[in-house]
mmCIF file of C-alpha atoms and ligand atoms in Angstrom:
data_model
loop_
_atom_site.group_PDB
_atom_site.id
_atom_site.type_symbol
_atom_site.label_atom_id
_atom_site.label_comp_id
_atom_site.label_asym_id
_atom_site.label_seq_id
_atom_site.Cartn_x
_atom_site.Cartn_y
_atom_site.Cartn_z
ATOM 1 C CA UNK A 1 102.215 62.781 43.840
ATOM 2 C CA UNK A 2 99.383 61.810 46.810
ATOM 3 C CA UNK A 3 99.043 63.951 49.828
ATOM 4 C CA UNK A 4 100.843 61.354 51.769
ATOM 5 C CA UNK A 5 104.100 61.706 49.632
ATOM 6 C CA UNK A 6 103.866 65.146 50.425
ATOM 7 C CA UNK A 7 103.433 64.535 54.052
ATOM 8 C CA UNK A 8 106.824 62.542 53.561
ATOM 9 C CA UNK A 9 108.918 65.478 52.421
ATOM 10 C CA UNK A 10 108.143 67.281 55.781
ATOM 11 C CA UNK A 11 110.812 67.792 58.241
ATOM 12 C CA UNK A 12 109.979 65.398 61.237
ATOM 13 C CA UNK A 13 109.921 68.340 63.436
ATOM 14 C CA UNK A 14 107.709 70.134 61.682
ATOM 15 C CA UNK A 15 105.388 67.394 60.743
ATOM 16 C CA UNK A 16 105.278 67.165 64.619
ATOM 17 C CA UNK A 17 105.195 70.837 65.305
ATOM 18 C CA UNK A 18 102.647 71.710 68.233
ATOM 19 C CA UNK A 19 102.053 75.510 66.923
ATOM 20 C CA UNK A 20 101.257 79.044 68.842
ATOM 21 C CA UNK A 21 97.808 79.616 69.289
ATOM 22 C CA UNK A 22 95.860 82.814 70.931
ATOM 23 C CA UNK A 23 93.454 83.011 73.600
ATOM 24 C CA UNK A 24 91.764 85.133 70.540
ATOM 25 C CA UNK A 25 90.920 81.791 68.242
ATOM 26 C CA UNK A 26 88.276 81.026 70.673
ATOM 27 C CA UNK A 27 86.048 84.293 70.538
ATOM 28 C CA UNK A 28 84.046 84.990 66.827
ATOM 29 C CA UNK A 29 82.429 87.964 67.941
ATOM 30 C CA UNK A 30 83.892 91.735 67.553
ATOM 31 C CA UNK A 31 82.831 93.718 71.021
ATOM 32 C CA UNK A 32 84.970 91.416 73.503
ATOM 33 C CA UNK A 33 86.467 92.552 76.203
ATOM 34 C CA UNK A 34 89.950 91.442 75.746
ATOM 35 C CA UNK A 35 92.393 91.050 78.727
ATOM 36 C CA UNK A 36 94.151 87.945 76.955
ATOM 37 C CA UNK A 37 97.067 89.787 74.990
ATOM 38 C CA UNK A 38 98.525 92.029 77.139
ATOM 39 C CA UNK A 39 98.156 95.046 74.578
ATOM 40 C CA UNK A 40 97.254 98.331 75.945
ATOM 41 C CA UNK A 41 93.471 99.106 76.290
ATOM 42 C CA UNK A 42 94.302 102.887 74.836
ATOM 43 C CA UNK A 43 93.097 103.329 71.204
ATOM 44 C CA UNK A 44 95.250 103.879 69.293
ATOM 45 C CA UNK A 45 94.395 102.908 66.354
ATOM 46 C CA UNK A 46 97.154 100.030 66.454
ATOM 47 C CA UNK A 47 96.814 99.110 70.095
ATOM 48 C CA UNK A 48 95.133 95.737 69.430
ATOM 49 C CA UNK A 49 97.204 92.841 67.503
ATOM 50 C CA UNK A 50 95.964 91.677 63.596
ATOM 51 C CA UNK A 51 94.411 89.147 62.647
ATOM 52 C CA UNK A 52 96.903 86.171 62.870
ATOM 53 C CA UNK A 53 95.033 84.459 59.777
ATOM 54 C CA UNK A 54 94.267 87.710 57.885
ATOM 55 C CA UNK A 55 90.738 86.388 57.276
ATOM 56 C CA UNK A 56 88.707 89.626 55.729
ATOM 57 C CA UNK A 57 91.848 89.764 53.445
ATOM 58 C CA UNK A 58 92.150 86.293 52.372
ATOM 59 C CA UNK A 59 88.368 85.999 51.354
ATOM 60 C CA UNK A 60 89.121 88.847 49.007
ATOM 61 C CA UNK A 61 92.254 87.786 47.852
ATOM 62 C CA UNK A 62 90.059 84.501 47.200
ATOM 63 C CA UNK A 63 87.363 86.244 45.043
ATOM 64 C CA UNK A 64 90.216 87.672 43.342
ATOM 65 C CA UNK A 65 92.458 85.233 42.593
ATOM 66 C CA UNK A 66 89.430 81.919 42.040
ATOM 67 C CA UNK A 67 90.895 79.908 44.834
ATOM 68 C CA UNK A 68 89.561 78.657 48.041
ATOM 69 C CA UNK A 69 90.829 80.737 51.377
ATOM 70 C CA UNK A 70 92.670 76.956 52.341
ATOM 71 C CA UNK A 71 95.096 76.840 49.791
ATOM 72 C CA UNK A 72 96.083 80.863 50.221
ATOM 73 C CA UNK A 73 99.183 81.573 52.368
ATOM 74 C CA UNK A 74 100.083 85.427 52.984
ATOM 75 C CA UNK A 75 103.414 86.115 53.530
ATOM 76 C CA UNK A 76 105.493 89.131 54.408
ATOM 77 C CA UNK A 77 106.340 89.553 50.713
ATOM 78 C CA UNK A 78 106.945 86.266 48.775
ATOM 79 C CA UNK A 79 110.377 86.140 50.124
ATOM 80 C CA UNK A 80 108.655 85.192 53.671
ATOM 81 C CA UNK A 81 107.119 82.325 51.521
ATOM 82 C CA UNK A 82 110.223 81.055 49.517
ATOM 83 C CA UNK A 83 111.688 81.049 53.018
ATOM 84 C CA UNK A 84 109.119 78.964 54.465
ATOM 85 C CA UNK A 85 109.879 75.929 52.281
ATOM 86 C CA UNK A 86 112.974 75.597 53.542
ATOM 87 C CA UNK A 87 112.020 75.323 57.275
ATOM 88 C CA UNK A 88 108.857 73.312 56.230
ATOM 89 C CA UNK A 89 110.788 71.029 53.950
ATOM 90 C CA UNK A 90 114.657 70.676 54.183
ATOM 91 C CA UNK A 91 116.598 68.983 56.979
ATOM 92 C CA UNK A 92 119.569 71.574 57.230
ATOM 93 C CA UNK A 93 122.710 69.684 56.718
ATOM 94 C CA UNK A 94 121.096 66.907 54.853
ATOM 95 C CA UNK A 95 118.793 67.964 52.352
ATOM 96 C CA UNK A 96 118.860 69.874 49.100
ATOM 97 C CA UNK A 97 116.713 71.647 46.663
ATOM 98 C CA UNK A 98 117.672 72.639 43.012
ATOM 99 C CA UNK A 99 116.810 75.459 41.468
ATOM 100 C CA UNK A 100 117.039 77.013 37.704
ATOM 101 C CA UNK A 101 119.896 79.414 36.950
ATOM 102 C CA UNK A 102 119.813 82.237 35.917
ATOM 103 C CA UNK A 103 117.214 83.020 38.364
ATOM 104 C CA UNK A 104 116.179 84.972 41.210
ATOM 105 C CA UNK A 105 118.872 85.136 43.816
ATOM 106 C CA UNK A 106 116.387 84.872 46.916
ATOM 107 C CA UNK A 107 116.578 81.457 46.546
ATOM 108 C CA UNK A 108 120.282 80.600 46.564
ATOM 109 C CA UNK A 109 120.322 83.141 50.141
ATOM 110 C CA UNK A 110 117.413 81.277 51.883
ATOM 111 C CA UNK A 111 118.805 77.875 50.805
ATOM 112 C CA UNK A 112 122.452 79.238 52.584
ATOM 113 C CA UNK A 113 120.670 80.872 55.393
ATOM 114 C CA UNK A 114 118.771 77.356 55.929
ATOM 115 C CA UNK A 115 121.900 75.740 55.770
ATOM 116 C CA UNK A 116 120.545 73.763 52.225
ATOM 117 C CA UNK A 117 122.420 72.747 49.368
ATOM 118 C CA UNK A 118 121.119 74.297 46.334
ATOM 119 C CA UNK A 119 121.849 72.494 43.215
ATOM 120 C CA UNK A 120 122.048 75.391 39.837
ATOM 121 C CA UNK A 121 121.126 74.050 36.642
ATOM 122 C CA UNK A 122 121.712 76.287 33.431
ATOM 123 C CA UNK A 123 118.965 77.429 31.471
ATOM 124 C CA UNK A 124 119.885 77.086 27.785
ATOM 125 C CA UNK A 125 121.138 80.120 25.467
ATOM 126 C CA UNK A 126 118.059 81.227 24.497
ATOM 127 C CA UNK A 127 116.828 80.585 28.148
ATOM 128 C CA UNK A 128 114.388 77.510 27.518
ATOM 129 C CA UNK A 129 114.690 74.633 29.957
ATOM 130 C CA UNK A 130 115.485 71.388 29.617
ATOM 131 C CA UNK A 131 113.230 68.895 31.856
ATOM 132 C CA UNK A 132 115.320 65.791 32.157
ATOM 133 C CA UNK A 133 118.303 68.286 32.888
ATOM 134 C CA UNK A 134 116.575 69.087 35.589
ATOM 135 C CA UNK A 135 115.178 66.490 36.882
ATOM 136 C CA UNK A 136 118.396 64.509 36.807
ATOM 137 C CA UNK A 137 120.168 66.926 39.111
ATOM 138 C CA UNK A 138 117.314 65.930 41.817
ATOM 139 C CA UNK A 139 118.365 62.551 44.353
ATOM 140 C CA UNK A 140 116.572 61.389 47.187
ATOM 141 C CA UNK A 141 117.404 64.642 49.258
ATOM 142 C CA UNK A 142 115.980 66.935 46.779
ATOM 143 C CA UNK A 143 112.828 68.311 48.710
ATOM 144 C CA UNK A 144 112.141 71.320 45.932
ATOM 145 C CA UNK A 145 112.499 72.805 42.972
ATOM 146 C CA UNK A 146 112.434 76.194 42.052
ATOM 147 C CA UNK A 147 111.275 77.358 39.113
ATOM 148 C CA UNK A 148 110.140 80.988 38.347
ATOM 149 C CA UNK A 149 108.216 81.712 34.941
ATOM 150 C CA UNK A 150 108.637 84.515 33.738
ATOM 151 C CA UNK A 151 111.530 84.388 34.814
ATOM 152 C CA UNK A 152 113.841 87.195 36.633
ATOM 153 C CA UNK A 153 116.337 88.449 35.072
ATOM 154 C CA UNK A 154 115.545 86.792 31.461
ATOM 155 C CA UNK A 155 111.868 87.358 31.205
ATOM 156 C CA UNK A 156 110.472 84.083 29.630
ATOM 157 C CA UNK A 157 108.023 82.422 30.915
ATOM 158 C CA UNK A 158 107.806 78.413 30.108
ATOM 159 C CA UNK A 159 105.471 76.689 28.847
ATOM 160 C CA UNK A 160 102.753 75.552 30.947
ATOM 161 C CA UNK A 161 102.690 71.919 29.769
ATOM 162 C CA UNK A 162 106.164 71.914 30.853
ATOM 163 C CA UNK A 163 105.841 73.217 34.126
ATOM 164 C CA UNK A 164 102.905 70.815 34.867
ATOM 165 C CA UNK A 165 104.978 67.571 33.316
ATOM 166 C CA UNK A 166 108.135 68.992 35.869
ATOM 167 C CA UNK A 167 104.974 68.703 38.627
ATOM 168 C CA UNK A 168 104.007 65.645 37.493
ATOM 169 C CA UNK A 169 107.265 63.623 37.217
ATOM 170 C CA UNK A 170 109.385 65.284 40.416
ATOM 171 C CA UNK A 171 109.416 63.561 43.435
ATOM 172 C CA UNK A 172 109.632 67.141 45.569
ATOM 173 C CA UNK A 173 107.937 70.249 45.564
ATOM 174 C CA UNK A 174 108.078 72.031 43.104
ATOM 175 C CA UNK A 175 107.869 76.144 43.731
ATOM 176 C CA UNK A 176 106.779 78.409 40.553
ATOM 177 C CA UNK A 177 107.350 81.725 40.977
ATOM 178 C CA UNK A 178 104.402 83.783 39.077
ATOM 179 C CA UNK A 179 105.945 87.331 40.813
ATOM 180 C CA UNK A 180 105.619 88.809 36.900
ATOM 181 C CA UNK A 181 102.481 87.272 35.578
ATOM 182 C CA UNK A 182 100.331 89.524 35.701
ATOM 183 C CA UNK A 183 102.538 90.840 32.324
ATOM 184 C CA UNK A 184 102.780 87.892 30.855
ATOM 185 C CA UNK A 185 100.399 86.413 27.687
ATOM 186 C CA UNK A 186 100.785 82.881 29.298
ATOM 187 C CA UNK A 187 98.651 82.494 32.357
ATOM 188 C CA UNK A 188 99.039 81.414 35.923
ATOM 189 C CA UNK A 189 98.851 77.715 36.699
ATOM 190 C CA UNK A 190 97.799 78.704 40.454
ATOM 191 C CA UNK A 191 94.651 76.720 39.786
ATOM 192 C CA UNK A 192 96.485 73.388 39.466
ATOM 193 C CA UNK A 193 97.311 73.457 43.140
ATOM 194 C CA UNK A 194 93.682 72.361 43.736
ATOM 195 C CA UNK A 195 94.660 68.523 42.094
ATOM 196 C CA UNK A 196 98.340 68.541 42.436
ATOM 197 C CA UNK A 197 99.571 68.232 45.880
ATOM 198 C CA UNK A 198 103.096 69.140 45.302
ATOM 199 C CA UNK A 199 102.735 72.283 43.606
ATOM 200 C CA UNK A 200 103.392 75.612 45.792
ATOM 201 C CA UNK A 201 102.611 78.608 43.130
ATOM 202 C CA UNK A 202 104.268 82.286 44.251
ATOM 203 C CA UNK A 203 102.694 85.446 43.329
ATOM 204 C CA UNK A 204 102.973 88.797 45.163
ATOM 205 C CA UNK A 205 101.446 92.285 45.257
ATOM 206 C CA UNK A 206 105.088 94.022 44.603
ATOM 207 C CA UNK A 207 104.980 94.280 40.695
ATOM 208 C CA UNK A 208 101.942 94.756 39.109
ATOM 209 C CA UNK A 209 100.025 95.883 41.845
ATOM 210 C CA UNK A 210 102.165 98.406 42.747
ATOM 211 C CA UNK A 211 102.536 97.477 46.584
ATOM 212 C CA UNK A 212 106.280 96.671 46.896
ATOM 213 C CA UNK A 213 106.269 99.131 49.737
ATOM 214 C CA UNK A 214 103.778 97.211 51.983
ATOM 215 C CA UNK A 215 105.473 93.930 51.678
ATOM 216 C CA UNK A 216 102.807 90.849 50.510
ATOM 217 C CA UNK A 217 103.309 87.910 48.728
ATOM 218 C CA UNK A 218 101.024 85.455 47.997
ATOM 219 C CA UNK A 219 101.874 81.445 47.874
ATOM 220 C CA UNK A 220 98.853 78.997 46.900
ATOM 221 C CA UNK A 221 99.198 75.338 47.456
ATOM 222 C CA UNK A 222 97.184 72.344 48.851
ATOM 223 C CA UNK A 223 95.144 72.787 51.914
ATOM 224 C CA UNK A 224 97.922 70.918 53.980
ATOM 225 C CA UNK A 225 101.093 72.753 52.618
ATOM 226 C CA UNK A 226 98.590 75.709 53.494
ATOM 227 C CA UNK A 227 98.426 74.956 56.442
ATOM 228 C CA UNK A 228 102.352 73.907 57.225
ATOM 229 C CA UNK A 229 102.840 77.336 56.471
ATOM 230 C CA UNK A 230 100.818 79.130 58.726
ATOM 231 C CA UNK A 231 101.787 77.067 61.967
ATOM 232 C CA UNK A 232 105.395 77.762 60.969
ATOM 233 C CA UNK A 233 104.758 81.724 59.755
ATOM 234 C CA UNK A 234 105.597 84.192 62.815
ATOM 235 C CA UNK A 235 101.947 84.567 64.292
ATOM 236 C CA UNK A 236 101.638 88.058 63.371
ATOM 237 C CA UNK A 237 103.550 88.191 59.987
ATOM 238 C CA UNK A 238 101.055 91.062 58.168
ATOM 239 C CA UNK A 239 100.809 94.154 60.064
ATOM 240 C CA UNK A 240 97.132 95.641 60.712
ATOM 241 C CA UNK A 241 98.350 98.522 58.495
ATOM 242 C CA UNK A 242 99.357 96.360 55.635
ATOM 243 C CA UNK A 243 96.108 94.006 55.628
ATOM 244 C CA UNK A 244 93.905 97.131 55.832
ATOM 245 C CA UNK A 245 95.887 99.660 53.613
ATOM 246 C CA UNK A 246 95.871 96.341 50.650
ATOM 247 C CA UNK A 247 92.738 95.425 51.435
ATOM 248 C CA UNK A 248 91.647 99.003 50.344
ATOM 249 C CA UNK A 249 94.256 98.690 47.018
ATOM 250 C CA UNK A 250 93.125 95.812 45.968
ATOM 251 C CA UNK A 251 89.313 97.829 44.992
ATOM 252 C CA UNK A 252 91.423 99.274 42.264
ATOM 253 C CA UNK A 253 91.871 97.744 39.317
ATOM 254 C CA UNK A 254 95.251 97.212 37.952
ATOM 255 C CA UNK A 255 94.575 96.238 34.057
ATOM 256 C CA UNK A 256 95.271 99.848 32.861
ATOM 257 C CA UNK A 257 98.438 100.014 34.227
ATOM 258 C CA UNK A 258 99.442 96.712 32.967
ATOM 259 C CA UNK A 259 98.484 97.214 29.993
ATOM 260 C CA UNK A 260 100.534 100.713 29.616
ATOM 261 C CA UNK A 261 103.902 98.674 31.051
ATOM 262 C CA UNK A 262 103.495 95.788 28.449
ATOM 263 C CA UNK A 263 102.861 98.540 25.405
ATOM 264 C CA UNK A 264 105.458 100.399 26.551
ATOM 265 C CA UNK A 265 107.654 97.045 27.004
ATOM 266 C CA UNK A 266 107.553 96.601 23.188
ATOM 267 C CA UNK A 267 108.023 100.065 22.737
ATOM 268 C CA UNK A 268 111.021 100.739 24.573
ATOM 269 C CA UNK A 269 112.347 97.213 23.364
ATOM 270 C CA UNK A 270 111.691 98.227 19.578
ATOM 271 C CA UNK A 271 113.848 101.640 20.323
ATOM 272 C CA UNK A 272 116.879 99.954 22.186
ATOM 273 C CA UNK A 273 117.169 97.356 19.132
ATOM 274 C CA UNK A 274 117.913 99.884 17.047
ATOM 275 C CA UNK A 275 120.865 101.641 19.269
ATOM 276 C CA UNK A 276 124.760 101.286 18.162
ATOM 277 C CA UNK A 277 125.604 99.591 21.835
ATOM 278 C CA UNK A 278 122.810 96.948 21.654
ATOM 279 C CA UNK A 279 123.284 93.676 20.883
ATOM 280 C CA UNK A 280 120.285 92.118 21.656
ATOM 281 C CA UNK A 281 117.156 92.688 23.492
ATOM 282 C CA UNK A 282 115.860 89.287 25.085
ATOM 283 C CA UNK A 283 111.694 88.813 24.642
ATOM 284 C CA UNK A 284 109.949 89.852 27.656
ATOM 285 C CA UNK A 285 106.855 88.993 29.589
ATOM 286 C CA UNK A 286 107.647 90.769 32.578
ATOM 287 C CA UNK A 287 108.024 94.101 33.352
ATOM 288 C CA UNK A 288 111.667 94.427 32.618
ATOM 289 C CA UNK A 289 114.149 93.969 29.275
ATOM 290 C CA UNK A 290 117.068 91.961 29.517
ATOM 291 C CA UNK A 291 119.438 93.599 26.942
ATOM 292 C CA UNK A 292 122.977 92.389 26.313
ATOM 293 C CA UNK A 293 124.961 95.443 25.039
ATOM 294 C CA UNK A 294 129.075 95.900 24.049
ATOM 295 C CA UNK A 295 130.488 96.658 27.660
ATOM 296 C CA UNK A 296 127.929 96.363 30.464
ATOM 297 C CA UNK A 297 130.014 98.039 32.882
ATOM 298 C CA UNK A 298 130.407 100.879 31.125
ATOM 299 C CA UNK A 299 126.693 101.698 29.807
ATOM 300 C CA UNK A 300 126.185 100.602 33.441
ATOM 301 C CA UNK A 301 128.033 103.578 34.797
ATOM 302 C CA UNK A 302 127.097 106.119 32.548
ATOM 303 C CA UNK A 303 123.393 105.608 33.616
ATOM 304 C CA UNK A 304 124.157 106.246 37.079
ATOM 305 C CA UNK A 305 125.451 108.961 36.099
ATOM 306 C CA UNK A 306 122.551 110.901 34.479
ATOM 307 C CA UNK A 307 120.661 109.149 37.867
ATOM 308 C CA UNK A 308 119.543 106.253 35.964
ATOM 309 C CA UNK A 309 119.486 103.395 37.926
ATOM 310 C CA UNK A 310 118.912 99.636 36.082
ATOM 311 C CA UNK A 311 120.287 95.974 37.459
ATOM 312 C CA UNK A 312 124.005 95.384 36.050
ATOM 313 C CA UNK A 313 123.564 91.539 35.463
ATOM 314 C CA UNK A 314 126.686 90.673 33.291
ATOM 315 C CA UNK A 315 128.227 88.426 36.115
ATOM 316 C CA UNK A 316 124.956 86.404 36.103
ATOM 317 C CA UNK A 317 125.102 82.653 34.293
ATOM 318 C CA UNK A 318 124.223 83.281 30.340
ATOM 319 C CA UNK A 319 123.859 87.018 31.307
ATOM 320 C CA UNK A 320 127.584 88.117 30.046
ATOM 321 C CA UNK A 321 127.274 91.784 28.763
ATOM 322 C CA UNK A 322 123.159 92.083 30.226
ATOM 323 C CA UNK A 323 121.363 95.138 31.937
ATOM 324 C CA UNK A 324 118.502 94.570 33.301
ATOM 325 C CA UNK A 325 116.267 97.478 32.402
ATOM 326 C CA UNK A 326 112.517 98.287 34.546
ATOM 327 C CA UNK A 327 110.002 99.646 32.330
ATOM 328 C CA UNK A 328 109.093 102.923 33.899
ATOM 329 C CA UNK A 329 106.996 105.495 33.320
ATOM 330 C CA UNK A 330 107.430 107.265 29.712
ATOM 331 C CA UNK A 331 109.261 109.800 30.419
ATOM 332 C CA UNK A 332 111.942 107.597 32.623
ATOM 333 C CA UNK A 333 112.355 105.391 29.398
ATOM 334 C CA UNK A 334 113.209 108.298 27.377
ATOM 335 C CA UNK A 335 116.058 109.307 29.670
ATOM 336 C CA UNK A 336 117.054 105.514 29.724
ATOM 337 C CA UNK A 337 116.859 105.537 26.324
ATOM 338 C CA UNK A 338 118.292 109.288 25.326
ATOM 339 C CA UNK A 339 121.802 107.842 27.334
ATOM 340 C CA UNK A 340 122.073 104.465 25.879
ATOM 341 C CA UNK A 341 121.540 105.841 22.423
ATOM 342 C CA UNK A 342 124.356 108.637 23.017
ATOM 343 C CA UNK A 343 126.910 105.488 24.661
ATOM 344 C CA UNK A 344 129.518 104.833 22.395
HETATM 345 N N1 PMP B 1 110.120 86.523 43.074
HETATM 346 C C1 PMP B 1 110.772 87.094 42.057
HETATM 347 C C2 PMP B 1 111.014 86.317 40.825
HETATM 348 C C3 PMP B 1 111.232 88.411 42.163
HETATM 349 O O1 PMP B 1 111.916 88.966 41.153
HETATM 350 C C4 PMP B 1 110.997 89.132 43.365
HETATM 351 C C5 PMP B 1 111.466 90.543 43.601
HETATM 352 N N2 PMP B 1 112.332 91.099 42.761
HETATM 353 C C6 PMP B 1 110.318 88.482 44.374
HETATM 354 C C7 PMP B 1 109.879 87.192 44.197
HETATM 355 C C8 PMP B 1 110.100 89.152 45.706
HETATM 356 O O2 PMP B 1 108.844 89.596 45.823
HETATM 357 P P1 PMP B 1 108.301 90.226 47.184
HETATM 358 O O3 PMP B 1 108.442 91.695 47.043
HETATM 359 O O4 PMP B 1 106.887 89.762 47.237
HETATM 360 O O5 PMP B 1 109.113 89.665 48.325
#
């Protein structure tokens, strides 16, 4: 796909959008005086609104993640960015997107919310997917696809030559969802954004990097989908606290931790195979087991009763009889694991 066949997909009203600017774009310097917001001149220590374009975070994000600060969008967790491609994108009413199922349910909601049809096509058993499956359920309303590798709840990732030949071949966007990849042995495709113009990749700060309290998500795309985004994002979508409170995280390094959640993924997977109620453990490369035991419910409710919470996805396409089980910290697992081994 060109840039201009991108352009195409827009919504007319967007593609024409005049967007909110502040007085603030047109000062560089730090010492103003600034009478142009209406804020209170009182420090204290909020009184004055963020940065709008979150620039001292995006250059770090930038070092971080080997992409240019163009084709980063930061959203208010990635949900704010799966959102976005429906009012960038999709004419409600008219337009749909299709999306793989299983998968995760934010984007069924936003495609309702938006008033979008969302078109489900089923993974196979083991969870692979077939291309020209999917790519036959697009037509010529199909603005996006949504694809999310690994994926949530059954924690393969697909191949990358796959996901690049979807990019390749689709006549929409097409969204990958990389929110678990930072636990996963294949790696990110973020990088093809910089030649494919219709790729939008998703990561966010809520899994491995331990921030799901501060709400970030990251989406990177071509320079003009980049910029779609941020004239459509509310103008002050990442609180001062957030973009200084990450921007202080993000010194840490996160490796170790990952590291301990993916040995401890094999672990914990290696112990549940072995249990009387477990019928099979699905391969991971997230940070969470997909495990199909005898009665779902059941094992479902005995957990919450020793105050083990885990996702009860038996109702879920192909996920008949599944839990979906967080890896924790050690000792967590062993109380996960101490309660399935005593179900009968
Ligand atoms: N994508 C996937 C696949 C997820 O599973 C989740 C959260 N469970 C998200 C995105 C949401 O991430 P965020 O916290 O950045 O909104």
């Amino acid at each position: 796909m060109t840039r201009d066949d991108v352009r195409a997909l827009l919504r007319p009203n967007i593609a024409r959008l005049t967007p909110y600017s502040t007085a603030r774009d047109d000062y560089k310097g730090s010492l103003g005086v600034f009478l142009d917001a209406n804020e209170s001149p009182y420090p204290t220590g909020f009184n004055r609104y963020p940065d709008p374009h979150q620039k001292v975070l995006k250059s770090r994000l930038s070092e971080i993640k080997g992409l240019p600060v163009e084709n980063i969008f930061i959203g208010n967790g990635s949900d704010e960015a799966i959102d976005m491609v429906f009012r960038v994108f999709c004419n409600p009413g008219v337009d749909n997107v299709v999306a793989i199922a299983p998968s995760y349910g934010m984007y069924s909601v936003c495609a309702a919310i938006n008033d979008i049809a969302l078109r489900e096509v089923l993974l196979e058993e083991d969870f692979s997917l077939d291309t020209d499956k999917l790519l036959r359920a697009c037509d010529e309303h199909t603005k996006a696809i949504f694809l999310c590798s690994p994926n949530n709840p059954s924690g393969n990732a697909f191949p990358r030559e796959q996901l690049i030949e979807i990019v390749r071949r689709s006549g929409a966007m097409v969204i990958v969802d990389e929110a678990y990849v930072d636990f996963s042995e294949i790696p990110s495709i973020r990088k093809e954004v910089l030649s494919e113009p219709n790729l939008i990749v998703y990561q966010t700060l809520s899994k491995a990097w331990g921030m799901a309290g501060l709400r970030l998500g990251l989406a990177f795309a071509d320079e003009e989908v980049i910029a779609r985004f941020s004239q459509v994002k509310y103008p002050y979508n990442i609180s001062a606290l957030t973009q200084k409170t990450v921007l202080e995280a993000l010194q840490k390094p996160i490796d170790a931790q990952v590291k301990e959640i993916v040995t401890e993924r094999a672990r914990v997977a290696k112990a549940l195979e072995g249990m009387p109620c477990v019928k099979n453990v699905y391969p991971s490369q997230a940070n969470f087991l997909l495990v199909k035991v005898s009665d779902a419910d059941a094992l479902y409710d005995a957990l919450v009763k020793e105050g083990v919470i885990v996702r009860n996805r038996s109702r879920v396409p192909l996920c008949k009889q599944c839990l979906r089980i967080t890896i924790g910290l050690k000792e967590e697992n062993e109380k996960m694991l101490a309660t399935v081994k005593s179900f009968k």
